[in-house]
Short mmCIF file of C-alpha atoms in Angstrom, two decimals:
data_model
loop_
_atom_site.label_atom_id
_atom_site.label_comp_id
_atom_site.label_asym_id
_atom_site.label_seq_id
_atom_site.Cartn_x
_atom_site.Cartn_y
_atom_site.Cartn_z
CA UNK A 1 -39.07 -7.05 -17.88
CA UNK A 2 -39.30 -10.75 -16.93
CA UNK A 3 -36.42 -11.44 -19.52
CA UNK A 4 -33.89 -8.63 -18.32
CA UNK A 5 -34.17 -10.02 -14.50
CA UNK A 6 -33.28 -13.87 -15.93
CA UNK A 7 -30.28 -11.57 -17.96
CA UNK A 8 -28.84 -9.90 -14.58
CA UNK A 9 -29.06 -12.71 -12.45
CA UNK A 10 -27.45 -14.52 -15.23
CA UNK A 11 -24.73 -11.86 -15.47
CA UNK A 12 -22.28 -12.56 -12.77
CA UNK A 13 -21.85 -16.38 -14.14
CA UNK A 14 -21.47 -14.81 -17.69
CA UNK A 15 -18.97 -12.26 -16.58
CA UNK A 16 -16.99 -15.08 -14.99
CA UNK A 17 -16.76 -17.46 -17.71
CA UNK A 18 -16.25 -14.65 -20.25
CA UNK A 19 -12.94 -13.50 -17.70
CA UNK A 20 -12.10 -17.33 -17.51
CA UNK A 21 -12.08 -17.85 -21.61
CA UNK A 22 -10.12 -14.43 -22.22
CA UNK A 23 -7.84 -15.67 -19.07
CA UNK A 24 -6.68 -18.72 -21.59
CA UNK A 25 -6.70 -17.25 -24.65
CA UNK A 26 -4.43 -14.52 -22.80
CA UNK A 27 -2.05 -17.35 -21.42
CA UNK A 28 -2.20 -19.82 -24.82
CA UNK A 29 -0.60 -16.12 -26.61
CA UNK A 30 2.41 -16.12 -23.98
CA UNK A 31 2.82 -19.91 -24.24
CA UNK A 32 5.61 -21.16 -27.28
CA UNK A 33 8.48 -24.11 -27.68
CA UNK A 34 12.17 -22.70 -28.47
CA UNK A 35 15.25 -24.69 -28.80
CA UNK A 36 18.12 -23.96 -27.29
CA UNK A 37 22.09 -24.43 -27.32
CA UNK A 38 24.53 -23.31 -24.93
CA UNK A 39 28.56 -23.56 -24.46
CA UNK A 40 30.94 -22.40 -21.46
CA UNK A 41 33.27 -23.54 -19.36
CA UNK A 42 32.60 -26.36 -16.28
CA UNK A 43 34.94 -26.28 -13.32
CA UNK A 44 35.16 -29.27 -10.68
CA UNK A 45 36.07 -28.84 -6.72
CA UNK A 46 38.60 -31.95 -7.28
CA UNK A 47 40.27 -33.45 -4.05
CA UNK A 48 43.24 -36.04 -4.77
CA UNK A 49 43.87 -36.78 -1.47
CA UNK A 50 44.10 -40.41 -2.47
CA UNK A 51 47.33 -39.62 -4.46
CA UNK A 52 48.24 -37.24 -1.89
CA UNK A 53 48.70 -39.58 0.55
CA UNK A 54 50.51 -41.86 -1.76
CA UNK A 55 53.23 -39.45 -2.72
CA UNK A 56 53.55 -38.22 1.17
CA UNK A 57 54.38 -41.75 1.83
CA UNK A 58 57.24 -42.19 -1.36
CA UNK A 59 58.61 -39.45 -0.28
CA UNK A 60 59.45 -41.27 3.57
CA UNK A 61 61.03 -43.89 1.47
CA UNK A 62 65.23 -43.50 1.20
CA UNK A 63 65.03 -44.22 -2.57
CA UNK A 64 62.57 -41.76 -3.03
CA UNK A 65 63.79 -38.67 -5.58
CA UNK A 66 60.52 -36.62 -6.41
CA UNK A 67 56.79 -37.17 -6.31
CA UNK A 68 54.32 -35.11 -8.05
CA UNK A 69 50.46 -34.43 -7.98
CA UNK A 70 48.52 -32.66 -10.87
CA UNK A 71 45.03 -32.32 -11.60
CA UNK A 72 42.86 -30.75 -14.35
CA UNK A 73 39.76 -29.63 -12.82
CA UNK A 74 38.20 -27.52 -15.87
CA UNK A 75 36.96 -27.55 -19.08
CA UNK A 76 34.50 -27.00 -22.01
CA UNK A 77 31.21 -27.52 -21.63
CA UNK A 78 27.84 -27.55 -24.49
CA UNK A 79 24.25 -28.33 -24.17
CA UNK A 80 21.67 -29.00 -26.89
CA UNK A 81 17.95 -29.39 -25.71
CA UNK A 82 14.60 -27.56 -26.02
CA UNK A 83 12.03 -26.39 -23.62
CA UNK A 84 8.52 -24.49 -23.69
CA UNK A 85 7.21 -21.65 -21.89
CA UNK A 86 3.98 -21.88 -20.38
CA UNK A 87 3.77 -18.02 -19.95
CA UNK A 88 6.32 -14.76 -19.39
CA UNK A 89 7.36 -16.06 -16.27
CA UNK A 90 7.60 -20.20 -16.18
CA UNK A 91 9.36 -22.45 -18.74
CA UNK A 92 10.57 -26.12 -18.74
CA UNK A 93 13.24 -27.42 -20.50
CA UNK A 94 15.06 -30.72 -21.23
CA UNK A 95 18.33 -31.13 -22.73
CA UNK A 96 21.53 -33.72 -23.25
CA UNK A 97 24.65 -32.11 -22.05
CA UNK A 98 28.46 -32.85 -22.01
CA UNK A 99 30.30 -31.58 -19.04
CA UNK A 100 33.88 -32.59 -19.89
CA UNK A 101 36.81 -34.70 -18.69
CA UNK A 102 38.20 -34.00 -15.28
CA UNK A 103 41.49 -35.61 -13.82
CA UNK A 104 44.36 -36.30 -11.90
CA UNK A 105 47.95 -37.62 -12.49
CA UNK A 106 50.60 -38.48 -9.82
CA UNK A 107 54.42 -39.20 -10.62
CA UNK A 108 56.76 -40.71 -8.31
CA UNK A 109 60.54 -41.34 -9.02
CA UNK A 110 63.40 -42.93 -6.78
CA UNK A 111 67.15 -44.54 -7.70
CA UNK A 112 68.56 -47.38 -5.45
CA UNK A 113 71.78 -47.30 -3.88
CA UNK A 114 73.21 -49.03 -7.43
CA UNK A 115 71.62 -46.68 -9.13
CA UNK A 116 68.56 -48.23 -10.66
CA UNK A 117 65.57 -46.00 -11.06
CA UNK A 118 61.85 -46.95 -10.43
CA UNK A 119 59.05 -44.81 -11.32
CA UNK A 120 55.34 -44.63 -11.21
CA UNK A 121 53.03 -42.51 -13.29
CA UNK A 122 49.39 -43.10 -12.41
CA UNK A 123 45.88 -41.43 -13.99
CA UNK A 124 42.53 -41.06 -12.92
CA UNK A 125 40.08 -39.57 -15.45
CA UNK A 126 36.36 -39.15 -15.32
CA UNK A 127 33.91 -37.72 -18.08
CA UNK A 128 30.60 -36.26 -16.95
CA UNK A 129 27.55 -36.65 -19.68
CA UNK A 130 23.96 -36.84 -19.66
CA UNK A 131 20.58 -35.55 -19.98
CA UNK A 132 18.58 -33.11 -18.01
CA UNK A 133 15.46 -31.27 -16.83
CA UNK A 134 14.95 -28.13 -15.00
CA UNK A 135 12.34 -25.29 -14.53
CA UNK A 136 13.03 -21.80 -15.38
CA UNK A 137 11.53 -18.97 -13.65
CA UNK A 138 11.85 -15.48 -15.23
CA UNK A 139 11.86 -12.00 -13.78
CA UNK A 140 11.52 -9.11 -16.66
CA UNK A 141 13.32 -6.34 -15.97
CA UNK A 142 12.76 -4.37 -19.30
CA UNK A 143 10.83 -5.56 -22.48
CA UNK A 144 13.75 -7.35 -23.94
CA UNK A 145 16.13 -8.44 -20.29
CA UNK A 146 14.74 -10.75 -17.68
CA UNK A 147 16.59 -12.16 -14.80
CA UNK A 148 16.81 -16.25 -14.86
CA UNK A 149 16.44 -18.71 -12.16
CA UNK A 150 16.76 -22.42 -12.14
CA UNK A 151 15.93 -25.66 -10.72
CA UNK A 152 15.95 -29.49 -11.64
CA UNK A 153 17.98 -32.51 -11.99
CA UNK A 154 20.32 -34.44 -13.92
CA UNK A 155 21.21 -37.99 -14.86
CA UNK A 156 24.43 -38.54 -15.29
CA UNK A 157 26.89 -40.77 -16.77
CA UNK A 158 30.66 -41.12 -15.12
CA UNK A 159 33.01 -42.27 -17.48
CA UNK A 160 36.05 -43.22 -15.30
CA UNK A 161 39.22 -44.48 -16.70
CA UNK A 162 42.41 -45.62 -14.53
CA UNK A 163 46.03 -45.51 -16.22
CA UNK A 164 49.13 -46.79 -14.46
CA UNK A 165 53.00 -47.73 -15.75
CA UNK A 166 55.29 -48.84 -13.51
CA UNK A 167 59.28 -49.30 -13.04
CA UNK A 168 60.60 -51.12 -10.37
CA UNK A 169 64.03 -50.18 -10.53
CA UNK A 170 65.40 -52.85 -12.51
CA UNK A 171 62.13 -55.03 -13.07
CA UNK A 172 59.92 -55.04 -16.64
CA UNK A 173 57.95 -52.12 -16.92
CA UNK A 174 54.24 -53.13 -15.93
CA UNK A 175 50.98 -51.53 -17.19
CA UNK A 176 47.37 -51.28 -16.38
CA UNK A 177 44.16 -50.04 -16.73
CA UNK A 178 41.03 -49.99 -15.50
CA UNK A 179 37.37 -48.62 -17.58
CA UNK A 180 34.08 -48.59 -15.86
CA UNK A 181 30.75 -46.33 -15.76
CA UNK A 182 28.45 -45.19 -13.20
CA UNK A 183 25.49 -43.26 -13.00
CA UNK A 184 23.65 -41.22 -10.66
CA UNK A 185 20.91 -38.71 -10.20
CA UNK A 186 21.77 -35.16 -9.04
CA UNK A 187 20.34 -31.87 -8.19
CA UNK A 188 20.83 -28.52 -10.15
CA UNK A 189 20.50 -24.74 -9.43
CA UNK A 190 21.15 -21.86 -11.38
CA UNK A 191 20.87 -18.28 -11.93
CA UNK A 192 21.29 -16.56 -15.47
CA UNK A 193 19.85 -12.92 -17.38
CA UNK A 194 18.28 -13.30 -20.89
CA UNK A 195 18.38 -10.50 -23.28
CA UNK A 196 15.50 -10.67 -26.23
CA UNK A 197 17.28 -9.83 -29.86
CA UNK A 198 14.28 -10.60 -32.05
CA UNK A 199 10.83 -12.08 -30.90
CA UNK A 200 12.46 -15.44 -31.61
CA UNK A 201 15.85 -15.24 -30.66
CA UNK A 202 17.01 -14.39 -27.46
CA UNK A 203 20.98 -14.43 -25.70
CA UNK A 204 21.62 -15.91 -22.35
CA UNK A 205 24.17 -16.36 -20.26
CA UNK A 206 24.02 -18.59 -16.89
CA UNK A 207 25.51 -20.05 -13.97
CA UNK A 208 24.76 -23.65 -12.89
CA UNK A 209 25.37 -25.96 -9.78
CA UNK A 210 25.86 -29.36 -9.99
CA UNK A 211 26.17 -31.57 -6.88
CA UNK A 212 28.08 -34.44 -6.32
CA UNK A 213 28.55 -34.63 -9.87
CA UNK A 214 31.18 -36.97 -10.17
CA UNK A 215 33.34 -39.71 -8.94
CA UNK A 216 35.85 -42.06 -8.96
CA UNK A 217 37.91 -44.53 -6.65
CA UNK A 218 40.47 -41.48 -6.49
CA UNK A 219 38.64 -38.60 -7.15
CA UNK A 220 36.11 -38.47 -4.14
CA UNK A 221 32.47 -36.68 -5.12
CA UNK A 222 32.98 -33.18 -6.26
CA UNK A 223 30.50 -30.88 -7.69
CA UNK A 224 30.42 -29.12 -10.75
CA UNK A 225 30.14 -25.34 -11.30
CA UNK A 226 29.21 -24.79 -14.85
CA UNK A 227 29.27 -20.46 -16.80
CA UNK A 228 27.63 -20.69 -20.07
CA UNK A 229 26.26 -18.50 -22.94
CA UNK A 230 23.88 -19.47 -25.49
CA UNK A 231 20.96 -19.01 -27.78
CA UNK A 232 17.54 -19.49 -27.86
CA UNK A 233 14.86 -19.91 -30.82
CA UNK A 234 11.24 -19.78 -30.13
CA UNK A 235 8.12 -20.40 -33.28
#
């Protein structure tokens, strides 16, 4: 008798411990590492008001024929990295990423009274690389789709590259350029859905913020809007 009281006052600590050991074991199942590899398409919210103004004020000049501004403010996009999920609902991930060249050109013309012809064609160019790390939240909608959401930050590296030729009328044609680097830390956010193929392989396809991405002495700070679809492979 003595024995089964010790037992059932024993019981509640027992029951508590036995719920906290099956509580781990439940969440070391969901937990695994996966690698992961995405591609899309990155597009930048370029301003070239710096080369605006410039042709606004060739064009006031009387020699002044044409003036032109162009910029490129898109393009490819891939990210290579791995991550690991501590359960059906939380992940981390780190990756390296390449987020493309972005740019802008400006090309002025003008002929003197004698007819002599100066011209100026000028580019600024900056690539966007580096490595990242955000959390991933997941909301399953089905067995094999869950909604994505993320959040973390990047560091990246601005590549920025300056081109210039120019004509003055009758004068040598004079050229420059100009390399240098930056980098900088920036926030992310992103929202996605992931659709389970296998139980290791899974599609995904996601959208991505990037603020004040880039920058360069023409190209004040833009931000980066990134869609891309990829794989993952968890063991």
């Amino acid at each position: 008798m003595q024995t089964a009281l010790i037992f059932l006052r024993r019981l509640p600590r027992v029951a508590w411990l036995t719920g906290f050991i099956c509580g781990v074991t439940v969440g070391q199942a969901h937990a695994s590492a996966y690698l992961l590899l995405e591609g899309g398409k990155s597009y930048a919210d370029l301003t070239t008001q710096s080369f605006d103004r410039a042709a606004a004020a060739w064009l006031a000049t009387p020699t002044a024929t044409s003036a032109q501004v162009s910029s490129d403010d898109s393009h490819t996009q891939w990210r290579l990295g791995a991550g690991y999920a501590f359960s059906k609902q939380l992940a981390v991930e780190l990756y390296y990423e390449d987020l493309g060249d972005y740019q802008a050109a400006m090309n002025l013309n003008g002929t003197d009274g004698q007819g002599a012809a100066a011209q100026l064609n000028a580019t600024e160019a900056v690539n966007v690389s580096g490595v990242g790390a955000q959390l991933v939240g997941q909301w399953p909608l089905t067995s094999h789709v869950s909604l994505l959401g993320t959040a973390g930050v990047a560091y990246l590296e601005n590549e920025r590259r300056y081109d210039a030729s120019v004509t003055n009328f009758d004068a040598p044609t004079q050229i420059s350029d100009a390399n240098d680097d930056s980098h900088t830390w920036v926030p992310t956010l992103g929202v996605g859905a992931q659709l389970a193929i296998t139980e290791q392989l899974s599609l995904r396809g996601r959208y991505t913020r990037y603020f004040d991405a880039g920058e360069t002495d023409n190209l004040p700070g833009f931000d980066l809007d990134m869609i891309s679809a990829g794989l993952t492979w968890q063991w």
